[in-house]
Tab-separated table of C-alpha atoms and ligand atoms in Angstrom:
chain	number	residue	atom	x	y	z
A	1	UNK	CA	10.631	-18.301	-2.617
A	2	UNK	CA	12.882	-15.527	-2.583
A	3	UNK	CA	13.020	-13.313	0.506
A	4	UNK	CA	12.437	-9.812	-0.034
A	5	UNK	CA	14.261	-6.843	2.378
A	6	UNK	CA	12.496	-3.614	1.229
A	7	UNK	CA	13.456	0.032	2.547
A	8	UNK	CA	10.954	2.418	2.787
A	9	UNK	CA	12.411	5.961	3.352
A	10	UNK	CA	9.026	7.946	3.539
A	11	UNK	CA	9.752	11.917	3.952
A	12	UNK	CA	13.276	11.546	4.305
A	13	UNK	CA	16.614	12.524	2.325
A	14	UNK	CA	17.140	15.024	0.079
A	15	UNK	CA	18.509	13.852	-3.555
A	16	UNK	CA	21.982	14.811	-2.211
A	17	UNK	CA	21.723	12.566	0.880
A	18	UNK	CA	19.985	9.765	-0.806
A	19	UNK	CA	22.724	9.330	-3.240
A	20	UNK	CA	25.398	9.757	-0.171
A	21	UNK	CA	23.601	6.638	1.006
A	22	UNK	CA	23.787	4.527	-1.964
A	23	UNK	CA	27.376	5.840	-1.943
A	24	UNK	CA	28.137	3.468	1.016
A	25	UNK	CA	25.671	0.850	0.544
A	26	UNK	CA	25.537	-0.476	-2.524
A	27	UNK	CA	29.696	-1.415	-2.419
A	28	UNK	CA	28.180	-3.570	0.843
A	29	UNK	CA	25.317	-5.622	-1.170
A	30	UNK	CA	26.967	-5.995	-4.625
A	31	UNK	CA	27.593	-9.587	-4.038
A	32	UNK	CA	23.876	-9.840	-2.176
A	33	UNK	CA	21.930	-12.096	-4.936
A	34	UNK	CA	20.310	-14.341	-2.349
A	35	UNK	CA	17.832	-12.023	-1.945
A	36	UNK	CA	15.732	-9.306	-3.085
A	37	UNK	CA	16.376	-5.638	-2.014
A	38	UNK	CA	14.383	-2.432	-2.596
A	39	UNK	CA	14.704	1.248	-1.901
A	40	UNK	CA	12.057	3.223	-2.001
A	41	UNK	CA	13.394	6.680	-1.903
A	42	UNK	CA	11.069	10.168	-1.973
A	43	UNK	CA	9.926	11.065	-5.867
A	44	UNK	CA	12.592	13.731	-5.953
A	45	UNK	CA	15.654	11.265	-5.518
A	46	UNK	CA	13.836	8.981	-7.865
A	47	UNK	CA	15.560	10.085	-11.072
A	48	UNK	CA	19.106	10.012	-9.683
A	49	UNK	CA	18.803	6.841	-7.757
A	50	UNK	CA	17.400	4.954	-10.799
A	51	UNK	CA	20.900	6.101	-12.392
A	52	UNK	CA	22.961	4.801	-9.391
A	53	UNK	CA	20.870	2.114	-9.238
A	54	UNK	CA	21.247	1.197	-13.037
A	55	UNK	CA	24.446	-1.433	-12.534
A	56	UNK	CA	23.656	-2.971	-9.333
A	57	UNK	CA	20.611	-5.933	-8.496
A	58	UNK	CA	18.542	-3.256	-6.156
A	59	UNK	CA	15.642	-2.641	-6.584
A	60	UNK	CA	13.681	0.803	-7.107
A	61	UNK	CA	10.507	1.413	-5.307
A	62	UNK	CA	8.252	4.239	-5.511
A	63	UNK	CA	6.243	4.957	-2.083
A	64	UNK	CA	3.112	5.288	-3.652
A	65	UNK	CA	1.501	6.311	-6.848
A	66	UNK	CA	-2.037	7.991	-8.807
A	67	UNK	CA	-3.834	5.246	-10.757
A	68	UNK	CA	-4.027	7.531	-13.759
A	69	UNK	CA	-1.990	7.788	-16.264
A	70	UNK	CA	-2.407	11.332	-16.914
A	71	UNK	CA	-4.656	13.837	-16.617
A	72	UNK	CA	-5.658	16.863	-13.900
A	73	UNK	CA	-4.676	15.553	-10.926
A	74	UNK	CA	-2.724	18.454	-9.357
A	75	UNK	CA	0.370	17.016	-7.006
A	76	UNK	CA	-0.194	13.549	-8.130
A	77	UNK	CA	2.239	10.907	-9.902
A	78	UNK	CA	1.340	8.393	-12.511
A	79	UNK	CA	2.632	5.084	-13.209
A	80	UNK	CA	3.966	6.182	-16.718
A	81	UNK	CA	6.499	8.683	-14.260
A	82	UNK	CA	7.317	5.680	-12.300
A	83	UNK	CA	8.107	3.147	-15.253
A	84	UNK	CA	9.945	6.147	-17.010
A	85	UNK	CA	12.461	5.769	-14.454
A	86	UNK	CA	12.442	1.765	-14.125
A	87	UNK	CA	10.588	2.053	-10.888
A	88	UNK	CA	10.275	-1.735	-10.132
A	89	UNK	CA	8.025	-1.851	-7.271
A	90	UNK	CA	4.808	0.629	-5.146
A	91	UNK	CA	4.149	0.306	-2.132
A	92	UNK	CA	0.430	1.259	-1.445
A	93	UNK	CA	-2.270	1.391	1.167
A	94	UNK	CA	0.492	2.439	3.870
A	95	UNK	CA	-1.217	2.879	6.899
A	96	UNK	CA	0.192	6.375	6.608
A	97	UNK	CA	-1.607	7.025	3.619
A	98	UNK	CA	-4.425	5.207	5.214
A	99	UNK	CA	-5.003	7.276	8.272
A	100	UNK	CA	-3.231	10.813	7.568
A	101	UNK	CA	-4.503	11.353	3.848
A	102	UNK	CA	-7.635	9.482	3.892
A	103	UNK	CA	-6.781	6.692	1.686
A	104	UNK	CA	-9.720	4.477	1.581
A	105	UNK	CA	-9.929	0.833	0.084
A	106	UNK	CA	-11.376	1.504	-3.175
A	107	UNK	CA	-9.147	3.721	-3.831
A	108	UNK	CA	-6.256	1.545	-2.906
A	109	UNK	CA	-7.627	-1.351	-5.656
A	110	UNK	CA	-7.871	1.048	-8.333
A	111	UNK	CA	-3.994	1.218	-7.796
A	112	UNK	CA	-3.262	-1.848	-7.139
A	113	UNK	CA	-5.150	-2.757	-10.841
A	114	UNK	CA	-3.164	0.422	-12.297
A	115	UNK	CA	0.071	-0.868	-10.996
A	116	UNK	CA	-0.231	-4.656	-12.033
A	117	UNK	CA	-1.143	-3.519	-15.510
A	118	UNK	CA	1.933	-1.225	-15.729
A	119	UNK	CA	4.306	-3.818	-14.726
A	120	UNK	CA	5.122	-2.055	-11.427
A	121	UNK	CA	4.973	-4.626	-8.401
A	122	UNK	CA	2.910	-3.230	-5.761
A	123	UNK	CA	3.557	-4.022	-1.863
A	124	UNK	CA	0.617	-4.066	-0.513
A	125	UNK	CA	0.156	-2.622	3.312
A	126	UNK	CA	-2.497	-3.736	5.651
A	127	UNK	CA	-2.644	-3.976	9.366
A	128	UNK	CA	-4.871	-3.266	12.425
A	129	UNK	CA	-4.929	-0.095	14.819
A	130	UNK	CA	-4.567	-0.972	18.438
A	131	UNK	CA	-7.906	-0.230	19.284
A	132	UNK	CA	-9.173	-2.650	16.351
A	133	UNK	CA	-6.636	-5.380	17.792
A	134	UNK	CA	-7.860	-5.129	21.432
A	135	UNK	CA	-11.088	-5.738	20.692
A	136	UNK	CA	-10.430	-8.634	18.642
A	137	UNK	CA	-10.718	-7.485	14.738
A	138	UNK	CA	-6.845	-8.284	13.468
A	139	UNK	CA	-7.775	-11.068	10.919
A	140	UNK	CA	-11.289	-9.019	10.081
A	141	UNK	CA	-9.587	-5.696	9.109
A	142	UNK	CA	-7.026	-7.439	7.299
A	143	UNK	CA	-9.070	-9.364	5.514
A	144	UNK	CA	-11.144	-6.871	4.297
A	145	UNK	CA	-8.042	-4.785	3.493
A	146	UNK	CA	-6.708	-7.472	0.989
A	147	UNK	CA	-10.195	-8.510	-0.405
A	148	UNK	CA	-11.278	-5.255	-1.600
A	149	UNK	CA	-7.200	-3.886	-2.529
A	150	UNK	CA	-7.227	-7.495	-5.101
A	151	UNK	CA	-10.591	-7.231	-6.064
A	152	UNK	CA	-10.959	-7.821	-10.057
A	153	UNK	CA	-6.755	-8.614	-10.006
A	154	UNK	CA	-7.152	-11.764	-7.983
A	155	UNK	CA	-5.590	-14.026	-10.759
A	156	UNK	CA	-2.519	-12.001	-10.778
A	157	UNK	CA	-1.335	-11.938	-7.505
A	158	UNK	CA	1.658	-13.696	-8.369
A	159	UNK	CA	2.696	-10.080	-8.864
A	160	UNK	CA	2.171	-8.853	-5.858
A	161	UNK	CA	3.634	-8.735	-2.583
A	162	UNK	CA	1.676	-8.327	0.883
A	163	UNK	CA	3.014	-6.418	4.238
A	164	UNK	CA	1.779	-6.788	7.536
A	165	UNK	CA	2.501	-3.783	9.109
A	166	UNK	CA	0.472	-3.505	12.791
A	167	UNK	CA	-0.309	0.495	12.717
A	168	UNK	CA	0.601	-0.024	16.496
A	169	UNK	CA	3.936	-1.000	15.612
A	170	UNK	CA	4.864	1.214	12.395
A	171	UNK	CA	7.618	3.760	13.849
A	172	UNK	CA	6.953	3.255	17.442
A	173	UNK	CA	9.868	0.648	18.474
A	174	UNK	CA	7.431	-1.529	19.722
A	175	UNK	CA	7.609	-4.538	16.913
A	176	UNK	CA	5.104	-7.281	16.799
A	177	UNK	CA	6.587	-10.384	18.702
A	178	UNK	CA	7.203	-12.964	16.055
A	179	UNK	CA	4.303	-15.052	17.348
A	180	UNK	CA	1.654	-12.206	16.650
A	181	UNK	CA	3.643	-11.770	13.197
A	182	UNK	CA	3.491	-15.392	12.117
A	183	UNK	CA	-0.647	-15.924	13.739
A	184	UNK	CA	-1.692	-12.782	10.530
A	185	UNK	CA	1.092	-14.090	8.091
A	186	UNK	CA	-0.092	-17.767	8.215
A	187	UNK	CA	-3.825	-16.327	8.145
A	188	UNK	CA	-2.566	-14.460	5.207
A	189	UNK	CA	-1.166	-16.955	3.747
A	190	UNK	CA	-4.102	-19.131	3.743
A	191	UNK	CA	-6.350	-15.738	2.696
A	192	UNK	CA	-5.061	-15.806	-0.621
A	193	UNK	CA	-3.995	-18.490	-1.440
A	194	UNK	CA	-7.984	-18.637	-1.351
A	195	UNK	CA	-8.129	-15.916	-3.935
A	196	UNK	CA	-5.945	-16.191	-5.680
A	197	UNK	CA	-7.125	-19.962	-6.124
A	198	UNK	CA	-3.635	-20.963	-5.576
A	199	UNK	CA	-2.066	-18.949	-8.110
A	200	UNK	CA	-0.145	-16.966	-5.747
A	201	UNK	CA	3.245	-19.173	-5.080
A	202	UNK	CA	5.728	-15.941	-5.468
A	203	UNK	CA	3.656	-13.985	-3.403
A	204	UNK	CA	5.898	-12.579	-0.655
A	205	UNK	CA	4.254	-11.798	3.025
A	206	UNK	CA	6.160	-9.363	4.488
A	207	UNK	CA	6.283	-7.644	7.990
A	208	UNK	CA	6.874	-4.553	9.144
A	209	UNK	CA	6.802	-2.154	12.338
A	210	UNK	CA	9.740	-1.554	14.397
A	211	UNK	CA	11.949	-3.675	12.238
A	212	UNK	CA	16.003	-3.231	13.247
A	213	UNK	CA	19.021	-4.896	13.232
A	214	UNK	CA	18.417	-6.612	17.094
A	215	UNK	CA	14.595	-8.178	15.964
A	216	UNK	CA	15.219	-9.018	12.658
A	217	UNK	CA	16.990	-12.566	12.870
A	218	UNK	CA	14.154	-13.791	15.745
A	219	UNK	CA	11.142	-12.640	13.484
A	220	UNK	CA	12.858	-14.111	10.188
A	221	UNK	CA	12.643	-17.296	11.631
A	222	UNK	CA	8.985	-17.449	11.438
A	223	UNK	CA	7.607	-19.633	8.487
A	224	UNK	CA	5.432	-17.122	7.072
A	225	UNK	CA	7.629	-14.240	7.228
A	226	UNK	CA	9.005	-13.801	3.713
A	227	UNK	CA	10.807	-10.592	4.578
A	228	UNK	CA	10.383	-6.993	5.818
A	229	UNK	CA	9.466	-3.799	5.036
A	230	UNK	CA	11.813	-1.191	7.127
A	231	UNK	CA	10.867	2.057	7.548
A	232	UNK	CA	13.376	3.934	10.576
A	233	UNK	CA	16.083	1.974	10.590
A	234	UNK	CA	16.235	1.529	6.689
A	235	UNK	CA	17.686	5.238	6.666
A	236	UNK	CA	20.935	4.441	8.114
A	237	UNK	CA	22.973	2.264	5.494
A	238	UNK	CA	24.468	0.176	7.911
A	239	UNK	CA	21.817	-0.785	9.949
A	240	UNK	CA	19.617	-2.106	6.594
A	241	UNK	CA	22.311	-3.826	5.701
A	242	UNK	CA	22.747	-5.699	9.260
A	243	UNK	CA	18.994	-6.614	8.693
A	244	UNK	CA	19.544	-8.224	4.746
A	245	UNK	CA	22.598	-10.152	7.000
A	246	UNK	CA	20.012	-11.404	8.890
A	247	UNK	CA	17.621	-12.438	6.510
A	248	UNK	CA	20.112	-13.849	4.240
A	249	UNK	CA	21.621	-16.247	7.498
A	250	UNK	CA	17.836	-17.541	8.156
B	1	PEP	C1	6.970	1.522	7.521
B	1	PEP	O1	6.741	2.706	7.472
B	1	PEP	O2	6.630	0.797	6.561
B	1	PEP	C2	7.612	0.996	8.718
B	1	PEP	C3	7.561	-0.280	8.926
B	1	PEP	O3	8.223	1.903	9.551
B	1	PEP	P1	9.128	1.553	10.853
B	1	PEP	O4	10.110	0.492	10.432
B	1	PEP	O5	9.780	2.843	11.208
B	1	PEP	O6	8.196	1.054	11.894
């Protein structure tokens, strides 16, 4: 399977400073093919980095998408936008789409279907809130969280990749230890490869919270761990690219 290093940069970088970035790191992976890499910049720099982005082997994610493909949805942006501009991958359900603009599960499956059928890979988030992990509910929520986002695409999730991303550990600096990682990859491992009936070999798990250039190498170890999804430390070139080093050396 081949390891996936994804950068999300949520609300951050203007057009100019996104393609400043790519500026210094795509010289750094252009002899990277061992793995996979994505960017997912903010819609604005989405144009201009699918330009830069046009010559080199990284990927182009979008951070999240309508499941329309047109239509009156004021502020939204369809998957026709996204494969305009050779957006590869989504990610969807991120927990902060999940807890600060309401996103609920149904809606998270209807784009998961849309994306699937338009050929755009979706990364799907799930993960538990503290609370939900102290009293016990880690493998429940997540469960439910990848049951209902496949439901009706469960044959195709050979297109799809899956990130574990505790809410508890999403931009706090405090990272799942790789033993709590591996315990809800290997469950989620085993969780669809039960839907999917087995049908889901290039399925990639990946983790994320609190990912950086110092955790990286001990959490890549993990069997389950099939890569990360960075979020902080992905916005300083250098810094991503220790963490590729590190997945690339496991
Ligand atoms: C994320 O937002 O997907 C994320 C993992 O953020 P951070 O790396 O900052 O915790």
């Amino acid at each position: 399977m081949r390891y996936l290093v994804s950068a999300n940069w949520k609300m951050n970088k203007t057009v100019a400073e996104s393609l400043e970035y790519l500026e210094i790191f795509l010289p750094k992976v252009e002899d990277i093919t061992a793995v996979d890499i994505m960017i997912a910049p903010s819609f604005t720099a989405l144009a201009s980095a699918s330009l830069k982005l046009e010559h080199s082997h990284v990927y182009l994610g979008a951070q999240n998408m309508y499941y329309m493909d047109k239509g009156a949805f004021t502020g939204e942006i369809s998957p026709l936008m996204l494969t305009e501009l050779d957006v590869d991958y989504v990610i969807l359900g991120h927990s902060e789409r999940r807890h600060l603009f309401c996103e609920k599960d149904d809606l998270i499956n209807k784009k998961m279907i849309s994306a699937v059928e338009h050929g755009i890979r979706p990364i799907l988030c799930v993960g538990e809130t503290l609370e939900e992990r102290e009293l016990g509910k880690t493998l429940n929520v997540v469960e439910k969280q990848i049951r209902t986002a496949v439901a009706g695409i469960e044959k195709d999730m050979i297109y799809i990749d899956i990130a574990y991303e505790p809410v508890w550990a999403i931009g706090t600096g405090v990272n799942a230890t790789p033993k709590q990682a591996q315990e809800v990859h290997r469950f989620i491992r085993e969780l669809i490869s039960d839907i999917s009936k087995g049908n889901d070999e290039k399925t990639r798990i990946l983790y994320g919270g609190s990912v950086n250039d110092k955790n990286a190498s001990e959490l890549i170890k993990e069997p389950d761990i099939n890569g990360f999804l960075v979020g902080t430390a992905s916005l300083d070139p250098d810094k991503f690219f220790n963490i590729i080093s590190h997945v690339i050396e496991a």
